Each structure stands twice: as structure tokens, then as C-alpha cells.
XYZ file of C-alpha atoms in Angstrom:
269
model
C -6.491 19.219 -9.633
C -7.164 20.232 -6.058
C -5.669 16.977 -4.881
C -2.188 17.968 -6.074
C -2.491 21.505 -4.776
C -2.963 20.391 -1.176
C -0.287 17.669 -0.920
C 2.389 18.430 1.751
C 4.316 15.150 1.996
C 8.008 15.727 1.441
C 7.766 19.524 1.862
C 9.524 21.698 4.418
C 7.664 24.443 6.235
C 10.131 26.992 7.777
C 9.500 28.258 11.285
C 11.355 29.433 14.332
C 9.923 26.780 16.689
C 11.892 24.705 19.145
C 11.246 21.598 17.045
C 12.771 23.170 13.953
C 15.904 24.061 15.941
C 16.498 20.476 17.097
C 19.424 18.579 15.616
C 18.164 16.529 12.648
C 19.712 13.383 14.204
C 17.660 13.817 17.255
C 14.471 14.192 15.127
C 15.237 11.181 13.067
C 15.742 8.959 16.096
C 12.710 10.482 17.832
C 10.476 9.933 14.874
C 11.770 6.288 14.584
C 10.824 5.820 18.338
C 7.384 7.279 17.659
C 6.771 5.025 14.639
C 7.832 1.981 16.679
C 5.382 2.985 19.431
C 2.530 3.393 16.930
C 3.428 0.028 15.394
C 3.191 -1.567 18.801
C -0.200 -0.042 19.641
C -2.995 -2.530 19.901
C -5.927 -0.865 21.593
C -8.016 1.483 19.492
C -8.737 3.805 22.407
C -5.030 4.554 22.906
C -4.893 6.051 19.387
C -6.777 9.066 20.755
C -3.796 9.707 23.082
C -1.473 9.360 20.032
C -3.618 12.023 18.386
C -3.267 14.324 21.319
C 0.486 13.696 21.227
C 0.615 14.573 17.546
C -1.413 17.760 18.133
C 1.027 18.796 20.916
C 4.048 18.211 18.630
C 2.294 20.261 15.894
C 1.657 23.082 18.345
C 5.323 22.974 19.512
C 6.446 23.125 15.877
C 4.092 26.073 15.232
C 2.494 24.327 12.302
C -1.233 24.378 11.376
C -2.712 21.012 12.310
C -4.674 20.831 9.015
C -1.335 21.104 7.195
C -0.081 18.001 8.949
C -3.332 16.161 8.251
C -3.026 16.950 4.562
C 0.102 14.843 4.364
C -2.072 11.845 4.814
C -4.043 12.310 1.625
C -1.772 10.327 -0.613
C -2.390 7.234 1.564
C -6.115 7.604 2.266
C -6.994 5.106 -0.464
C -4.445 2.600 0.968
C -5.903 3.130 4.437
C -9.430 2.460 3.185
C -8.339 -0.537 1.190
C -6.536 -2.066 4.131
C -9.517 -1.401 6.412
C -11.877 -2.947 3.843
C -9.872 -6.131 3.626
C -10.009 -6.607 7.403
C -13.770 -5.750 7.549
C -14.874 -8.262 4.886
C -12.214 -11.038 5.277
C -11.854 -11.508 9.071
C -13.804 -14.225 10.704
C -15.406 -13.803 14.029
C -18.706 -12.837 15.630
C -21.001 -11.810 12.739
C -22.524 -8.377 12.832
C -23.958 -8.062 9.259
C -24.308 -10.447 6.370
C -24.096 -9.116 2.796
C -24.670 -12.184 0.588
C -21.491 -14.294 0.801
C -19.668 -11.593 2.694
C -20.029 -11.375 6.482
C -18.861 -8.383 8.579
C -17.607 -9.503 11.976
C -17.022 -7.556 15.146
C -13.340 -8.654 15.178
C -12.961 -7.612 11.562
C -14.425 -4.183 12.294
C -12.193 -3.624 15.364
C -9.074 -4.847 13.372
C -9.973 -2.499 10.500
C -10.104 0.478 12.764
C -6.974 -0.530 14.440
C -4.939 -1.109 11.221
C -6.335 2.085 9.542
C -5.399 4.232 12.527
C -1.926 2.653 12.758
C -1.179 3.309 9.052
C -2.570 6.886 9.293
C -0.377 7.714 12.367
C 2.654 6.197 10.753
C 2.302 8.499 7.761
C 1.514 11.544 9.915
C 4.520 11.119 12.189
C 6.836 10.435 9.271
C 5.605 13.546 7.400
C 6.178 15.562 10.584
C 9.908 14.909 10.192
C 9.943 16.338 6.626
C 7.770 19.303 7.615
C 10.254 20.428 10.276
C 13.571 19.515 8.725
C 15.374 21.029 5.807
C 16.400 18.540 3.083
C 20.106 19.263 3.501
C 19.849 18.917 7.246
C 18.090 15.636 6.793
C 20.838 14.433 4.600
C 23.525 15.494 7.026
C 21.729 13.770 9.903
C 21.224 10.568 8.054
C 24.892 10.573 6.910
C 26.048 11.061 10.435
C 23.833 8.297 11.780
C 25.001 5.913 9.068
C 28.680 6.927 9.300
C 29.602 4.125 11.811
C 28.742 1.541 9.089
C 31.136 3.050 6.488
C 34.000 0.978 7.893
C 31.988 -2.098 6.554
C 31.644 -0.559 3.124
C 28.187 0.945 3.665
C 27.703 3.955 1.334
C 26.380 6.393 4.042
C 26.813 9.614 2.150
C 25.447 8.296 -1.178
C 22.307 6.739 0.528
C 21.617 9.885 2.488
C 22.016 11.975 -0.633
C 19.637 9.736 -2.687
C 16.929 9.759 0.054
C 17.184 13.585 0.326
C 16.935 14.095 -3.449
C 13.901 11.802 -3.547
C 12.181 13.771 -0.778
C 13.092 17.091 -2.402
C 11.691 16.105 -5.712
C 8.342 14.921 -4.507
C 6.745 18.444 -4.355
C 8.621 19.377 -7.579
C 7.036 16.447 -9.458
C 3.733 17.207 -8.043
C 3.892 20.735 -9.334
C 4.988 19.499 -12.768
C 2.075 17.114 -12.754
C -0.335 19.923 -11.854
C 1.138 22.015 -14.592
C 0.779 19.310 -17.255
C -2.873 18.598 -16.182
C -3.721 22.306 -16.488
C -2.231 22.372 -19.968
C -4.248 19.246 -20.914
C -7.491 20.811 -19.443
C -6.885 23.871 -21.533
C -6.699 21.631 -24.595
C -10.098 20.072 -23.759
C -8.963 17.012 -21.746
C -11.248 15.576 -19.015
C -9.910 13.688 -16.079
C -13.086 13.161 -13.965
C -15.681 11.972 -16.504
C -16.443 8.535 -17.862
C -15.635 5.136 -16.541
C -12.387 3.940 -15.002
C -10.786 2.845 -18.205
C -11.589 6.197 -19.838
C -10.050 8.113 -16.967
C -6.939 6.070 -17.067
C -6.584 6.628 -20.805
C -7.029 10.455 -20.116
C -3.929 10.314 -17.854
C -1.629 8.916 -20.644
C -0.914 12.409 -22.090
C 0.099 13.464 -18.533
C 2.326 10.416 -17.720
C 4.334 10.603 -20.981
C 5.615 14.214 -20.647
C 5.983 13.738 -16.866
C 8.426 10.798 -17.446
C 10.367 13.017 -19.953
C 10.571 15.780 -17.399
C 11.723 13.333 -14.689
C 14.656 12.041 -16.828
C 15.442 15.627 -17.969
C 15.590 16.898 -14.392
C 17.754 13.921 -13.363
C 20.124 14.671 -16.179
C 20.278 18.342 -15.288
C 20.989 17.522 -11.706
C 23.766 15.127 -12.623
C 25.420 17.753 -14.877
C 25.112 20.385 -12.227
C 26.772 18.056 -9.579
C 29.601 17.222 -12.040
C 30.075 20.954 -12.848
C 30.638 21.567 -9.126
C 33.202 18.727 -9.011
C 30.937 16.482 -6.790
C 32.769 13.272 -6.134
C 30.968 11.838 -3.084
C 31.340 12.551 0.614
C 34.983 11.768 1.141
C 36.935 14.896 2.249
C 33.871 17.223 1.985
C 33.279 19.932 4.548
C 29.995 21.587 5.583
C 29.016 25.214 5.829
C 26.860 24.514 8.887
C 28.233 21.552 10.886
C 25.729 19.717 13.134
C 26.009 20.574 16.816
C 24.401 18.468 19.522
C 22.859 20.570 22.261
C 21.277 19.985 25.652
C 17.837 20.454 24.244
C 18.443 17.566 21.866
C 19.395 15.307 24.697
C 16.340 16.390 26.696
C 14.127 15.770 23.671
C 15.654 12.327 23.032
C 15.041 11.364 26.689
C 11.410 12.689 26.750
C 10.159 11.028 23.567
C 11.137 7.412 24.428
C 9.680 8.025 28.033
C 6.349 9.072 26.531
C 6.269 6.210 24.062
C 7.040 3.697 26.792
C 4.247 5.189 28.907
C 1.743 4.887 25.994
C 2.852 1.336 25.190
C 2.479 0.319 28.909
C -1.087 1.831 28.954
C -1.902 -0.013 25.763
C -0.685 -3.363 27.117
C -2.763 -2.812 30.328
C -5.942 -2.166 28.355
C -5.415 -5.052 25.877
């Protein structure tokens, strides 16, 4: 129960920070550059610098750092699973033998490296959703994809689908939490017994959750049709995007910092 109450991925946290006031196109491009830099990182020691950079961005956005860290909870199991695979199945200089399994020095280093990379990828990606409204994110994605519409690329539809998906993540988590509370009130138990028993206990949660998902999708479709929604052609916006000097400065600063970190990483490798 507490797990669902503290998930923040896909949620927007309003604030009057300089990061929130940036153009969504600037933030999308900047986050993609940051993710590329994290993906290229190869030295574990450099990840501490990436952590300092994330803390600085969080402070600039006036967000609690623990709130950003909570967004990594959904992937902690994936991080641990990925690290375990590298620890137990990477050959190299043996450090510890556990029967037929040998833990190597290279496997341990690679596990730390891959785990930190995946963790920072999620943290920087969630930073975008925490500081950008869903509608602004949709407008930014549509404007970035708009040059490809001449080739038949559905820019508006793709941006709308991605935004709706992000918007419904916290909604579905709230519905899951509500259903689990109702099942607990009826005597259900989700944290007792073996794995198979726990999985069976979640069936009464999954079935009504699927019904709610389809019902909400139908309600959304009806609401969009009632408002004569017919796609992005000819539509206007109440708040058009406006590129400012601060966006240009941010878009120049972020790649410069990433290039510096990648250069440092290559020199230490």
C-alpha cells in the first residue's frame, strides 16, 4: 500500500522555478542530451558528478530531492535484477565463489556501472514530467515532431497518446490503491504466504482495474468526440509556445556540461 502512495513518476509538481518556466521543447531536448550523456558514461566515479548535477537541477526546480528519488521506486527491482545478472554471470578475476557461481571483480564493477546508469536514466526522465505540465509536454512534442508531418508522420496523434499515457499513470495508481484498500477491508491479504498465494491475492485487484481502465478510455473518447475533437489540423492553442533567451542559454549550457562530463569520463576510463 505504501508503495503506491509514494510513486511520483508521471506526476507534475507545480512551482515558480526557472526550470518550470522553460519552454517544454527546451526541456525535452535537454533531457535527451542528459540521457545520452548518462548512456555514454563508463566510469563509476563519474556517476557521483552526475548525482551532483541532478541535485543542482532539483534545487533549481525548487523540488524536494527525496521527491525525485521516489520516481526510481518502480524500477528498483529491474535495477537489482540487472546488477545481479552482471555480478553472477560476468567472467573475470574471481573474488568469491558460491558453489557453481563465481563473483568476479569485473562483474561487480559492471553491475555497479549498469545499475547506476539505469537509475540515472529514470531519474532524469522523471525530472521532465515533474517540471512540465502534460499539455505543455504534448505541445512541445508536437512542435518537435511537426517537421516530419510532411512525410506522413502523425505528430499530433503521437504527442497526444504519449501525454495521455503519462497523465493516466498517477490516476491508475490511485485506482489501484483504492481497490487494494477495498479488498483489505474485505479481509484480503497481499503480504502473507508464498509467491503464488500473493499473486492469486492480486487477481481481485487486476480484474476491476482492467474494467476501470477500459471505462476511463471510453469516457475520454466520448468527451473528446463531444468537444468535436478531430485531430491537430487547424487547431489553435490558448497558450502558444514562445521561445525565450533563457531557453537558448539553457540549451547551450546543458550540452556543454554533458560534453565536459563525457570528456572527463573518457580520460578516466
